[in-house]
Short mmCIF file of C-alpha atoms in Angstrom, two decimals:
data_model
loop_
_atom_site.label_atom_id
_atom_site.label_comp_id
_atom_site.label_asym_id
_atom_site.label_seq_id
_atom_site.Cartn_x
_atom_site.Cartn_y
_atom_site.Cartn_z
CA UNK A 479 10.90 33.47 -20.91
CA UNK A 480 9.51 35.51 -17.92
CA UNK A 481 7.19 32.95 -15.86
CA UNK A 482 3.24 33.64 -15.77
CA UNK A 483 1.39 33.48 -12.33
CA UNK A 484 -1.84 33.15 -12.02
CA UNK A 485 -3.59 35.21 -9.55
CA UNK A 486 -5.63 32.52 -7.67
CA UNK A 487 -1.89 31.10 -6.87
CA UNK A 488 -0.10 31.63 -3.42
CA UNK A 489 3.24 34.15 -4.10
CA UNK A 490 5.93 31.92 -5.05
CA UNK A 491 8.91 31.50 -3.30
CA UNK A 492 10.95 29.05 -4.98
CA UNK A 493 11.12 30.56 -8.84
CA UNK A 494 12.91 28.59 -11.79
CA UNK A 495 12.55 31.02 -14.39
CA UNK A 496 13.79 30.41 -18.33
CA UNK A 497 16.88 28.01 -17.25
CA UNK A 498 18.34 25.64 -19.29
CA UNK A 499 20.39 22.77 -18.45
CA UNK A 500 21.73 19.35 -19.13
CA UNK A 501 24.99 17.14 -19.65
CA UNK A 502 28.38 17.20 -21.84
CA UNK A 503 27.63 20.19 -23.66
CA UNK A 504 24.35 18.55 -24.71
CA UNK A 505 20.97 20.77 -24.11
CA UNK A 506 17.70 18.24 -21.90
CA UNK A 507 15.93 21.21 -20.33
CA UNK A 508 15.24 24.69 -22.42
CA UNK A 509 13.29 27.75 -21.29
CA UNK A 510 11.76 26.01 -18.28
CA UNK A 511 9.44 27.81 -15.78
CA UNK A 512 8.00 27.12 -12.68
CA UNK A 513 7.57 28.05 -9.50
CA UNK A 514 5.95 26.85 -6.27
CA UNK A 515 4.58 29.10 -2.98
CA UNK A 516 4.39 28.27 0.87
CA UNK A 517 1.98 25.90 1.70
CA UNK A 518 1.64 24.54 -1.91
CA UNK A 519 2.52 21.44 -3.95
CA UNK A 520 3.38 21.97 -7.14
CA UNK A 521 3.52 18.80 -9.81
CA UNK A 522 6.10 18.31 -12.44
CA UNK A 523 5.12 15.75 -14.20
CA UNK A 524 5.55 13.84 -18.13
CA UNK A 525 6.76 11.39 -20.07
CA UNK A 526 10.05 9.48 -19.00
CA UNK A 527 13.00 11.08 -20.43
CA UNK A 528 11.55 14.25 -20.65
CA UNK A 529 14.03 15.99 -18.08
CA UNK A 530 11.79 16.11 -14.99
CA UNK A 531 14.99 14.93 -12.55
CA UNK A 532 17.30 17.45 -14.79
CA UNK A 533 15.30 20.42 -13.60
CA UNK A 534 15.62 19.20 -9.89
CA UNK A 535 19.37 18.68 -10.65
CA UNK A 536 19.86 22.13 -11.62
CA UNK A 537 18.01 23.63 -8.94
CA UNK A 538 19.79 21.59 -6.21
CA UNK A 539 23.29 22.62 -8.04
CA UNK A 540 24.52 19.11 -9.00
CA UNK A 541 24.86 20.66 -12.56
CA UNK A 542 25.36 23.54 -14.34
CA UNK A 543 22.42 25.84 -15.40
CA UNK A 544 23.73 27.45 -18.98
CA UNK A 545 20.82 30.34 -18.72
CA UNK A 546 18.22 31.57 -16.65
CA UNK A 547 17.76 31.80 -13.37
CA UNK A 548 16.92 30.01 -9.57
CA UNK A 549 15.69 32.53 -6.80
CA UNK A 550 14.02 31.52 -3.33
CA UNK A 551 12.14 34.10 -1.78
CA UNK A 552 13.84 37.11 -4.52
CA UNK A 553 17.20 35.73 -3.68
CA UNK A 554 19.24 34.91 -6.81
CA UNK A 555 20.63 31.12 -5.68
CA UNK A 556 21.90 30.42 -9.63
CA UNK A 557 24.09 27.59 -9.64
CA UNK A 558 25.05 27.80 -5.49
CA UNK A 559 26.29 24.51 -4.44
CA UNK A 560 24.08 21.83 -2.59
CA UNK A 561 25.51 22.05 0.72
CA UNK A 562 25.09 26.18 0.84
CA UNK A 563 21.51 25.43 -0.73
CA UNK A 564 20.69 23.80 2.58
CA UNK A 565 21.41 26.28 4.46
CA UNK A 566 19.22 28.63 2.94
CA UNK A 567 16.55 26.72 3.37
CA UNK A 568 16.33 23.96 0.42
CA UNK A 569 15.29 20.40 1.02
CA UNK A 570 15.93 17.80 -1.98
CA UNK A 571 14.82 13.73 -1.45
CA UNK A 572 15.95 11.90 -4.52
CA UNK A 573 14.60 9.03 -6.03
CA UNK A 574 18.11 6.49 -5.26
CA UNK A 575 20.50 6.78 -2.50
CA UNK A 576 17.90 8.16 -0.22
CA UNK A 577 18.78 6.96 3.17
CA UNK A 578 22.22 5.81 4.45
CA UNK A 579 21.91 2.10 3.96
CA UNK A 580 24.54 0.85 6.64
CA UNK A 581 23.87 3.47 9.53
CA UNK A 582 20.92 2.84 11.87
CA UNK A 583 17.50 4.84 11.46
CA UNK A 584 18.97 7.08 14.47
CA UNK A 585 22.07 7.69 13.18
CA UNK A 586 20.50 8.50 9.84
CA UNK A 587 18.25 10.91 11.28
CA UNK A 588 21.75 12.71 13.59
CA UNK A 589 22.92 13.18 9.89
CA UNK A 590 20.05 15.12 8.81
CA UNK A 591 20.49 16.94 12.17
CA UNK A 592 24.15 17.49 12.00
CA UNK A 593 24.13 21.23 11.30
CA UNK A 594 21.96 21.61 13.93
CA UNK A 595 23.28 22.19 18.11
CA UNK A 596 23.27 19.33 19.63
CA UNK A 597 20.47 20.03 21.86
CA UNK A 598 18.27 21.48 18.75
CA UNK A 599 19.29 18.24 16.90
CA UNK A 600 17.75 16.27 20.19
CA UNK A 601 14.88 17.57 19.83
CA UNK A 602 14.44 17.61 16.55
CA UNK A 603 14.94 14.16 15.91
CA UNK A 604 12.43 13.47 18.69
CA UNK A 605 10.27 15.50 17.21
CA UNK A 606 10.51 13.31 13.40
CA UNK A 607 9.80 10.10 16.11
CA UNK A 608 6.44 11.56 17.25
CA UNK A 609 5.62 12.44 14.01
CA UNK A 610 6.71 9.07 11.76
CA UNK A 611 6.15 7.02 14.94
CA UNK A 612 6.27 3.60 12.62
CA UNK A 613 10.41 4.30 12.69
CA UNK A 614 10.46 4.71 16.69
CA UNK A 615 10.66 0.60 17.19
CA UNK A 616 13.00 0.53 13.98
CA UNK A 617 15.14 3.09 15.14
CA UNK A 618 18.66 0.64 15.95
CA UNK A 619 17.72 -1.07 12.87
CA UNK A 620 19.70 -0.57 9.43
CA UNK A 621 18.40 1.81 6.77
CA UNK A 622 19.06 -0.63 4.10
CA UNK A 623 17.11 -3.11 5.41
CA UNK A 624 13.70 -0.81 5.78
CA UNK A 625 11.26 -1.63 3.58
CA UNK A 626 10.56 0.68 0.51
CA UNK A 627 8.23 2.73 2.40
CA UNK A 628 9.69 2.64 5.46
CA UNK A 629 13.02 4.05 3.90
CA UNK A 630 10.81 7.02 2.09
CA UNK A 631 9.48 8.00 5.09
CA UNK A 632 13.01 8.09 6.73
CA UNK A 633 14.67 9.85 3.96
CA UNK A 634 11.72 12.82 4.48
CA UNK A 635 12.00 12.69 8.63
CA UNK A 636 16.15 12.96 7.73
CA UNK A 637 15.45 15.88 5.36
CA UNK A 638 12.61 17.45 7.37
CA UNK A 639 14.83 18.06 10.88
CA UNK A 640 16.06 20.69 9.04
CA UNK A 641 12.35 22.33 8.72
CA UNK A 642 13.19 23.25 5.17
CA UNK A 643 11.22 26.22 3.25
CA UNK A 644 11.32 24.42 -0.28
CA UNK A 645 10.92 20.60 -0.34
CA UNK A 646 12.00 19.07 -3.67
CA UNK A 647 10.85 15.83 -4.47
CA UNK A 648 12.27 12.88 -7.14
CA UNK A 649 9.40 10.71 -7.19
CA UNK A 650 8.95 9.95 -3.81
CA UNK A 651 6.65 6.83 -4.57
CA UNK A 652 8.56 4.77 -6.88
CA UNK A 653 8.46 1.25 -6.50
CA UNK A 654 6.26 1.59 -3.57
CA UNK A 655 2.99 -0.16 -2.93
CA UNK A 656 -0.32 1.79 -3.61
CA UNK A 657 -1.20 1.99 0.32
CA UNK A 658 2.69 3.13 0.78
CA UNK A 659 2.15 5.66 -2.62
CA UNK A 660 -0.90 6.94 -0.94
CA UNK A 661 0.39 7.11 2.77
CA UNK A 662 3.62 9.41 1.42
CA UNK A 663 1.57 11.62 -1.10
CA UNK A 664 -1.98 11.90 1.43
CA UNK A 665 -0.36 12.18 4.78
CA UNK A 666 3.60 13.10 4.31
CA UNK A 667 3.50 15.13 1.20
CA UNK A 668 0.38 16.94 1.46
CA UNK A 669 1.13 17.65 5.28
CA UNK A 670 4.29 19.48 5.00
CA UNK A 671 2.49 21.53 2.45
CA UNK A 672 -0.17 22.35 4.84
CA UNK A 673 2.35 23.16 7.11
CA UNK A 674 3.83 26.17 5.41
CA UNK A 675 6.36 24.04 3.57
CA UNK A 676 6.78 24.93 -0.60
CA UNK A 677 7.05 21.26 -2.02
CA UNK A 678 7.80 20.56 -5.49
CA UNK A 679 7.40 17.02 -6.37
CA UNK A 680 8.33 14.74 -9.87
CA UNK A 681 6.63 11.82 -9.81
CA UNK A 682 5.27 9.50 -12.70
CA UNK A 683 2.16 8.43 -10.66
CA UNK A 684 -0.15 11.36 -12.08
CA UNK A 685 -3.43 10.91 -10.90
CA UNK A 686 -2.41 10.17 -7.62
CA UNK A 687 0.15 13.00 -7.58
CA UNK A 688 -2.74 15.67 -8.81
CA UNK A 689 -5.15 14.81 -6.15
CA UNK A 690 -2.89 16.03 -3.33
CA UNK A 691 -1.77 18.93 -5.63
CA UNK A 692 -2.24 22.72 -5.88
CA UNK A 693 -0.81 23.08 -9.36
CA UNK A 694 0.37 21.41 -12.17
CA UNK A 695 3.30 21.23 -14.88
CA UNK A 696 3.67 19.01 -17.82
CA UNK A 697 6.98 18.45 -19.09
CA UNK A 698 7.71 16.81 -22.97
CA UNK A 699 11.19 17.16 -24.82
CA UNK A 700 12.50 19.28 -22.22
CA UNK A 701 10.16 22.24 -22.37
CA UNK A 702 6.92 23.41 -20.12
CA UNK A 703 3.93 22.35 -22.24
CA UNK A 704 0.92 22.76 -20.22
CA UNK A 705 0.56 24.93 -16.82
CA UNK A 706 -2.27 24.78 -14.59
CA UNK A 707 -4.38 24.02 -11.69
CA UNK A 708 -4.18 20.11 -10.75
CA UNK A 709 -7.92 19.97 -10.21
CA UNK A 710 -8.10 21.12 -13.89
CA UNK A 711 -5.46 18.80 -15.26
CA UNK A 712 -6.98 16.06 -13.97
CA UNK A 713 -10.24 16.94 -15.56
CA UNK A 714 -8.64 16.91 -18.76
CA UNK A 715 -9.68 14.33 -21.28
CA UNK A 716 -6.28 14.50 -23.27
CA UNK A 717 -4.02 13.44 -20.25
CA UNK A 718 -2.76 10.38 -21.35
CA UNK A 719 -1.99 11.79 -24.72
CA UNK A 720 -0.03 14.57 -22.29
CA UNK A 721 1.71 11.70 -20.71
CA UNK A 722 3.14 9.88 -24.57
CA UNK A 723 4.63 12.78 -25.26
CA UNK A 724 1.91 13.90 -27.53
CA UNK A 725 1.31 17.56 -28.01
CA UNK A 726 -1.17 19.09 -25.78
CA UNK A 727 -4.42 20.94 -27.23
CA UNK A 728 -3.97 23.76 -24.57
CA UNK A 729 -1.48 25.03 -22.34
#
């Protein structure tokens, strides 16, 4: 299934177009299509179990996609493994396992630097302090002992030394408090968008997600059931049917 674009979009440079994907043989994702540009956010969002964290799974090459295909910027990166994926420029935060829990906040933040020279890695990680300056006093503290969004906002400064193109994002604000939700998805998320940065984020909390959003996926029983501007979803009086799983009225 060829993916639409609409012309007030930004040209897309991460593009998941008609893949399909999911575990022992057994289908959760079919015919999915998005895409997300530089400088934009783009929303996946629906009901749990829908196969929102599938479709970052098979981007990121943790499993198989059985058809279709993943490009980043017209390059064909189908099924590449994680690592390589990196290097060409992808980001991924998931929702668990975020952080190393027993290093330090430095030493988590030399991990995210480690492909990096040594001096680039310096300064890079400097860089992440000025930016997130709430981990600077925490830095020779453990990760696992960071509160929940302290430890979001390391696992982004960790992924971010790599200055990523594409920015995938497993709900970001889960289990976090609403002034932590709104701190990552207002002055994290939204910023490295505005910075040049493609970020694709899943998250459950949709009205907060779609105010610092450019566009807007719904995802129910594994397929792309409504596609368009957040502004516009948000508007729309049949969300929270959207959200049960219910069919939509209008994609």
């Amino acid at each position: 299934m060829p993916i639409s674009h609409d012309r007030s979009r930004v040209a897309s440079h991460l593009v998941v177009e008609g893949i399909a994907a999911g575990y022992d043989g057994n289908l959760v994702i079919r015919e999915v299509s998005v895409s997300v540009g530089l400088g934009e956010v783009a929303a996946l969002l629906g009901p749990n179990g829908s196969g929102k964290s599938t479709i970052l799974k098979a981007v990121t090459g943790q499993i198989r996609v059985q058809s279709g295909t993943v490009t980043i910027d017209g390059v064909n990166v189908t099924n590449k493994r994680s690592e390589d994926l990196a290097d060409l420029g992808i980001g991924y935060i998931p929702q668990e396992n975020d952080v190393f829990a027993p290093l330090t906040v430095h030493e988590n933040l030399i991990m995210g630097g480690m492909l990096l020279k040594k001096r680039d890695a310096r300064s890079r990680i400097e860089e992440m302090y000025d930016r997130f300056p709430t981990l600077t006093p925490l830095r020779h503290g453990a990760a696992g002992r960071l509160s929940g969004g302290e430890r979001k906002i390391l696992a982004m400064a960790r992924v971010l030394i790599m200055k990523p193109s594409v920015l995938l994002l497993d709900e970001p604000t889960a289990n976090l408090s609403p002034i932590a939700t709104k701190n990552v998805l207002s002055n994290v998320v939204r910023q490295v968008a505005d910075e040049g940065t493609a970020v694709f984020i899943v998250e459950q909390k949709a009205l907060q997600t779609l105010e610092i959003a450019d566009w807007a996926y719904v995802l129910v029983a594994g397929s792309v059931e409504v596609s368009m501007p957040a502004v516009e979803l948000a508007g729309r009086g049949d969300i929270g049917e959207l959200f049960l799983g219910k069919a939509p009225t209008s994609t």
